[in-house]
């Protein structure tokens, strides 16, 4: 379950109102909630007396920050060189199409988050996909479809995401 609340007063008390507090504030909010919601961006901008766009600039510059909550299952499709050569991009495109999300996005019901990664450290098993940090090597579209179905089936009423046919 995604937590929605953050205590901006307590955060400011811990980190202060200096411009240099911006990243520590955002890091703590993300650590608490799993992402940095719009309300937090507004509150941080107000408390530090800076424009919201400045907060967005920091959030989008650093890959560590997320603007949307993570899903129950995180799917990482490797697009490193070895995986790319072995068809990783086709797998990524398939998962993206089936779930209806792009890299870094989460399905509307919060079941799946799709991520693209540069290397999962097991290039000999390319192409590689990890779901919830469990690595699956030598993937094909039909194997990935099966993985998605299995994970969706474990979530009652959430199977509607993986109903498209593999190509
Ligand atoms: S390039 Fe995919 S695991 Fe290394």
PDB file of C-alpha atoms and ligand atoms in Angstrom:
ATOM      1  CA  UNK A   1       0.000   0.000   0.000  1.00  0.00           C
ATOM      2  CA  UNK A   2       1.347   3.413  -0.932  1.00  0.00           C
ATOM      3  CA  UNK A   3       1.646   5.860   1.944  1.00  0.00           C
ATOM      4  CA  UNK A   4       0.311   9.312   1.105  1.00  0.00           C
ATOM      5  CA  UNK A   5       1.201  11.344   4.160  1.00  0.00           C
ATOM      6  CA  UNK A   6       4.315  13.332   4.919  1.00  0.00           C
ATOM      7  CA  UNK A   7       4.934  15.808   7.707  1.00  0.00           C
ATOM      8  CA  UNK A   8       6.516  18.843   6.083  1.00  0.00           C
ATOM      9  CA  UNK A   9       6.955  20.628   9.431  1.00  0.00           C
ATOM     10  CA  UNK A  10       8.938  17.739  10.893  1.00  0.00           C
ATOM     11  CA  UNK A  11      10.994  17.473   7.703  1.00  0.00           C
ATOM     12  CA  UNK A  12      11.839  21.185   7.769  1.00  0.00           C
ATOM     13  CA  UNK A  13      12.748  20.925  11.433  1.00  0.00           C
ATOM     14  CA  UNK A  14      15.223  18.148  10.613  1.00  0.00           C
ATOM     15  CA  UNK A  15      16.714  19.593   7.429  1.00  0.00           C
ATOM     16  CA  UNK A  16      16.145  23.350   7.637  1.00  0.00           C
ATOM     17  CA  UNK A  17      15.000  25.828   4.981  1.00  0.00           C
ATOM     18  CA  UNK A  18      18.295  26.335   3.170  1.00  0.00           C
ATOM     19  CA  UNK A  19      18.540  25.712  -0.546  1.00  0.00           C
ATOM     20  CA  UNK A  20      21.028  22.944   0.315  1.00  0.00           C
ATOM     21  CA  UNK A  21      18.216  21.178   2.180  1.00  0.00           C
ATOM     22  CA  UNK A  22      16.365  20.467  -1.050  1.00  0.00           C
ATOM     23  CA  UNK A  23      17.928  17.109  -1.918  1.00  0.00           C
ATOM     24  CA  UNK A  24      17.928  15.725   1.658  1.00  0.00           C
ATOM     25  CA  UNK A  25      14.258  16.746   1.973  1.00  0.00           C
ATOM     26  CA  UNK A  26      13.326  15.021  -1.275  1.00  0.00           C
ATOM     27  CA  UNK A  27      15.355  11.943  -0.339  1.00  0.00           C
ATOM     28  CA  UNK A  28      13.569  11.605   2.967  1.00  0.00           C
ATOM     29  CA  UNK A  29      10.145  12.063   1.389  1.00  0.00           C
ATOM     30  CA  UNK A  30      10.943   9.393  -1.167  1.00  0.00           C
ATOM     31  CA  UNK A  31      12.334   7.095   1.486  1.00  0.00           C
ATOM     32  CA  UNK A  32       9.088   7.486   3.432  1.00  0.00           C
ATOM     33  CA  UNK A  33       6.580   7.276   0.568  1.00  0.00           C
ATOM     34  CA  UNK A  34       8.483   5.426  -2.143  1.00  0.00           C
ATOM     35  CA  UNK A  35       8.175   8.438  -4.481  1.00  0.00           C
ATOM     36  CA  UNK A  36       7.831  12.231  -4.393  1.00  0.00           C
ATOM     37  CA  UNK A  37       4.182  13.238  -4.880  1.00  0.00           C
ATOM     38  CA  UNK A  38       3.017  16.573  -6.335  1.00  0.00           C
ATOM     39  CA  UNK A  39       1.809  17.734  -2.927  1.00  0.00           C
ATOM     40  CA  UNK A  40       5.307  17.240  -1.530  1.00  0.00           C
ATOM     41  CA  UNK A  41       6.830  19.233  -4.402  1.00  0.00           C
ATOM     42  CA  UNK A  42       4.454  22.114  -3.673  1.00  0.00           C
ATOM     43  CA  UNK A  43       5.151  21.979   0.059  1.00  0.00           C
ATOM     44  CA  UNK A  44       8.934  21.826  -0.353  1.00  0.00           C
ATOM     45  CA  UNK A  45       8.917  24.721  -2.845  1.00  0.00           C
ATOM     46  CA  UNK A  46       6.793  26.787  -0.483  1.00  0.00           C
ATOM     47  CA  UNK A  47       8.935  26.066   2.589  1.00  0.00           C
ATOM     48  CA  UNK A  48      12.247  26.722   0.785  1.00  0.00           C
ATOM     49  CA  UNK A  49      10.784  29.746  -1.006  1.00  0.00           C
ATOM     50  CA  UNK A  50      11.751  28.477  -4.453  1.00  0.00           C
ATOM     51  CA  UNK A  51       9.746  27.785  -7.614  1.00  0.00           C
ATOM     52  CA  UNK A  52       8.162  24.359  -8.060  1.00  0.00           C
ATOM     53  CA  UNK A  53       9.959  24.066 -11.379  1.00  0.00           C
ATOM     54  CA  UNK A  54      13.272  24.185  -9.517  1.00  0.00           C
ATOM     55  CA  UNK A  55      12.187  21.198  -7.455  1.00  0.00           C
ATOM     56  CA  UNK A  56      11.139  19.385 -10.645  1.00  0.00           C
ATOM     57  CA  UNK A  57      14.517  20.120 -12.201  1.00  0.00           C
ATOM     58  CA  UNK A  58      16.283  18.368  -9.346  1.00  0.00           C
ATOM     59  CA  UNK A  59      13.830  15.466  -9.361  1.00  0.00           C
ATOM     60  CA  UNK A  60      14.242  14.848 -13.066  1.00  0.00           C
ATOM     61  CA  UNK A  61      18.018  15.382 -13.091  1.00  0.00           C
ATOM     62  CA  UNK A  62      18.774  12.676 -10.532  1.00  0.00           C
ATOM     63  CA  UNK A  63      17.780   9.143 -11.556  1.00  0.00           C
ATOM     64  CA  UNK A  64      17.269   8.181  -7.911  1.00  0.00           C
ATOM     65  CA  UNK A  65      14.013  10.124  -7.669  1.00  0.00           C
ATOM     66  CA  UNK A  66      10.599   8.821  -8.640  1.00  0.00           C
ATOM     67  CA  UNK A  67       7.555  10.984  -9.404  1.00  0.00           C
ATOM     68  CA  UNK A  68       5.097   8.105  -9.344  1.00  0.00           C
ATOM     69  CA  UNK A  69       4.563   5.330  -6.820  1.00  0.00           C
ATOM     70  CA  UNK A  70       6.061   1.920  -7.483  1.00  0.00           C
ATOM     71  CA  UNK A  71       3.745  -0.948  -8.258  1.00  0.00           C
ATOM     72  CA  UNK A  72       3.386  -4.173  -6.309  1.00  0.00           C
ATOM     73  CA  UNK A  73       5.623  -5.886  -8.867  1.00  0.00           C
ATOM     74  CA  UNK A  74       8.623  -4.150 -10.428  1.00  0.00           C
ATOM     75  CA  UNK A  75       9.618  -5.478 -13.842  1.00  0.00           C
ATOM     76  CA  UNK A  76      13.111  -4.614 -14.997  1.00  0.00           C
ATOM     77  CA  UNK A  77      13.913  -5.271 -18.624  1.00  0.00           C
ATOM     78  CA  UNK A  78      17.630  -5.198 -19.353  1.00  0.00           C
ATOM     79  CA  UNK A  79      18.680  -3.121 -22.330  1.00  0.00           C
ATOM     80  CA  UNK A  80      22.414  -3.432 -21.821  1.00  0.00           C
ATOM     81  CA  UNK A  81      24.519  -4.323 -24.835  1.00  0.00           C
ATOM     82  CA  UNK A  82      24.312  -8.119 -24.503  1.00  0.00           C
ATOM     83  CA  UNK A  83      20.573  -8.070 -23.835  1.00  0.00           C
ATOM     84  CA  UNK A  84      19.929  -5.501 -26.535  1.00  0.00           C
ATOM     85  CA  UNK A  85      21.728  -7.659 -29.110  1.00  0.00           C
ATOM     86  CA  UNK A  86      19.659 -10.663 -28.035  1.00  0.00           C
ATOM     87  CA  UNK A  87      16.303  -8.910 -28.420  1.00  0.00           C
ATOM     88  CA  UNK A  88      15.888  -7.008 -25.163  1.00  0.00           C
ATOM     89  CA  UNK A  89      14.268  -4.063 -26.914  1.00  0.00           C
ATOM     90  CA  UNK A  90      11.534  -6.305 -28.393  1.00  0.00           C
ATOM     91  CA  UNK A  91      10.835  -7.665 -24.927  1.00  0.00           C
ATOM     92  CA  UNK A  92      10.729  -4.180 -23.466  1.00  0.00           C
ATOM     93  CA  UNK A  93       8.348  -3.012 -26.205  1.00  0.00           C
ATOM     94  CA  UNK A  94       6.114  -6.016 -25.637  1.00  0.00           C
ATOM     95  CA  UNK A  95       5.874  -5.474 -21.863  1.00  0.00           C
ATOM     96  CA  UNK A  96       5.315  -1.758 -22.363  1.00  0.00           C
ATOM     97  CA  UNK A  97       2.515  -2.429 -24.853  1.00  0.00           C
ATOM     98  CA  UNK A  98       0.809  -5.108 -22.762  1.00  0.00           C
ATOM     99  CA  UNK A  99       0.876  -3.077 -19.564  1.00  0.00           C
ATOM    100  CA  UNK A 100       0.185   0.227 -21.286  1.00  0.00           C
ATOM    101  CA  UNK A 101       3.065   1.994 -19.519  1.00  0.00           C
ATOM    102  CA  UNK A 102       6.425   3.453 -20.463  1.00  0.00           C
ATOM    103  CA  UNK A 103       9.707   3.098 -18.591  1.00  0.00           C
ATOM    104  CA  UNK A 104       9.392   4.348 -15.028  1.00  0.00           C
ATOM    105  CA  UNK A 105       5.597   4.202 -15.055  1.00  0.00           C
ATOM    106  CA  UNK A 106       3.185   2.149 -13.002  1.00  0.00           C
ATOM    107  CA  UNK A 107      -0.063   0.575 -14.176  1.00  0.00           C
ATOM    108  CA  UNK A 108      -3.184   2.423 -13.036  1.00  0.00           C
ATOM    109  CA  UNK A 109      -4.122  -0.260 -10.530  1.00  0.00           C
ATOM    110  CA  UNK A 110      -0.632  -0.209  -9.033  1.00  0.00           C
ATOM    111  CA  UNK A 111       0.149  -3.825  -9.914  1.00  0.00           C
ATOM    112  CA  UNK A 112       3.195  -3.379 -12.164  1.00  0.00           C
ATOM    113  CA  UNK A 113       5.996  -0.847 -12.555  1.00  0.00           C
ATOM    114  CA  UNK A 114       8.138  -1.113 -15.683  1.00  0.00           C
ATOM    115  CA  UNK A 115      11.799  -0.159 -15.604  1.00  0.00           C
ATOM    116  CA  UNK A 116      14.608  -0.348 -18.128  1.00  0.00           C
ATOM    117  CA  UNK A 117      18.042  -1.123 -16.756  1.00  0.00           C
ATOM    118  CA  UNK A 118      21.534  -0.969 -18.256  1.00  0.00           C
ATOM    119  CA  UNK A 119      22.820  -4.352 -17.029  1.00  0.00           C
ATOM    120  CA  UNK A 120      21.629  -6.869 -14.470  1.00  0.00           C
ATOM    121  CA  UNK A 121      25.047  -8.480 -14.206  1.00  0.00           C
ATOM    122  CA  UNK A 122      24.225 -11.779 -15.905  1.00  0.00           C
ATOM    123  CA  UNK A 123      24.916 -11.005 -19.561  1.00  0.00           C
ATOM    124  CA  UNK A 124      25.603 -14.671 -20.335  1.00  0.00           C
ATOM    125  CA  UNK A 125      21.878 -15.284 -19.840  1.00  0.00           C
ATOM    126  CA  UNK A 126      20.776 -12.486 -22.178  1.00  0.00           C
ATOM    127  CA  UNK A 127      18.162 -11.300 -22.715  1.00  0.00           C
ATOM    128  CA  UNK A 128      17.349 -10.875 -19.060  1.00  0.00           C
ATOM    129  CA  UNK A 129      14.232  -9.717 -17.220  1.00  0.00           C
ATOM    130  CA  UNK A 130      13.886  -9.341 -13.444  1.00  0.00           C
ATOM    131  CA  UNK A 131      10.589  -9.295 -11.629  1.00  0.00           C
ATOM    132  CA  UNK A 132      10.737  -8.243  -7.990  1.00  0.00           C
ATOM    133  CA  UNK A 133      14.511  -8.741  -8.176  1.00  0.00           C
ATOM    134  CA  UNK A 134      14.180 -12.366  -9.262  1.00  0.00           C
ATOM    135  CA  UNK A 135      16.248 -12.704 -12.431  1.00  0.00           C
ATOM    136  CA  UNK A 136      14.971 -14.641 -15.428  1.00  0.00           C
ATOM    137  CA  UNK A 137      17.458 -15.341 -18.219  1.00  0.00           C
ATOM    138  CA  UNK A 138      17.150 -16.260 -21.896  1.00  0.00           C
ATOM    139  CA  UNK A 139      13.782 -14.627 -22.147  1.00  0.00           C
ATOM    140  CA  UNK A 140      11.454 -14.635 -25.126  1.00  0.00           C
ATOM    141  CA  UNK A 141       8.215 -12.757 -25.541  1.00  0.00           C
ATOM    142  CA  UNK A 142       6.195 -15.880 -24.794  1.00  0.00           C
ATOM    143  CA  UNK A 143       8.261 -16.579 -21.653  1.00  0.00           C
ATOM    144  CA  UNK A 144       7.771 -13.010 -20.475  1.00  0.00           C
ATOM    145  CA  UNK A 145       4.061 -13.228 -21.197  1.00  0.00           C
ATOM    146  CA  UNK A 146       3.918 -16.304 -18.953  1.00  0.00           C
ATOM    147  CA  UNK A 147       5.828 -14.494 -16.201  1.00  0.00           C
ATOM    148  CA  UNK A 148       3.433 -11.553 -16.350  1.00  0.00           C
ATOM    149  CA  UNK A 149       0.412 -13.837 -16.252  1.00  0.00           C
ATOM    150  CA  UNK A 150       1.796 -15.704 -13.240  1.00  0.00           C
ATOM    151  CA  UNK A 151       2.426 -12.509 -11.315  1.00  0.00           C
ATOM    152  CA  UNK A 152      -0.917 -10.994 -12.288  1.00  0.00           C
ATOM    153  CA  UNK A 153      -2.700 -14.230 -11.328  1.00  0.00           C
ATOM    154  CA  UNK A 154      -1.312 -13.894  -7.814  1.00  0.00           C
ATOM    155  CA  UNK A 155      -3.193 -10.624  -7.484  1.00  0.00           C
ATOM    156  CA  UNK A 156      -6.928 -11.280  -7.369  1.00  0.00           C
ATOM    157  CA  UNK A 157      -8.747  -9.356 -10.071  1.00  0.00           C
ATOM    158  CA  UNK A 158      -5.567  -7.898 -11.510  1.00  0.00           C
ATOM    159  CA  UNK A 159      -5.127 -10.259 -14.461  1.00  0.00           C
ATOM    160  CA  UNK A 160      -6.611  -7.893 -16.983  1.00  0.00           C
ATOM    161  CA  UNK A 161      -3.194  -6.387 -17.739  1.00  0.00           C
ATOM    162  CA  UNK A 162      -1.838  -9.414 -19.500  1.00  0.00           C
ATOM    163  CA  UNK A 163      -4.601 -10.419 -21.841  1.00  0.00           C
ATOM    164  CA  UNK A 164      -3.011  -9.333 -25.112  1.00  0.00           C
ATOM    165  CA  UNK A 165      -1.542 -12.053 -27.273  1.00  0.00           C
ATOM    166  CA  UNK A 166       2.207 -12.411 -27.659  1.00  0.00           C
ATOM    167  CA  UNK A 167       3.485 -11.514 -31.111  1.00  0.00           C
TER     168      UNK A 167
HETATM  169  S1  LIG B   1      23.500  -6.545 -20.556  1.00  0.00           S
HETATM  170 FE1  LIG B   1      21.721  -7.481 -19.752  1.00  0.00          FE
HETATM  171  S2  LIG B   1      22.486  -8.548 -18.029  1.00  0.00           S
HETATM  172 FE2  LIG B   1      24.199  -7.500 -18.779  1.00  0.00          FE
END
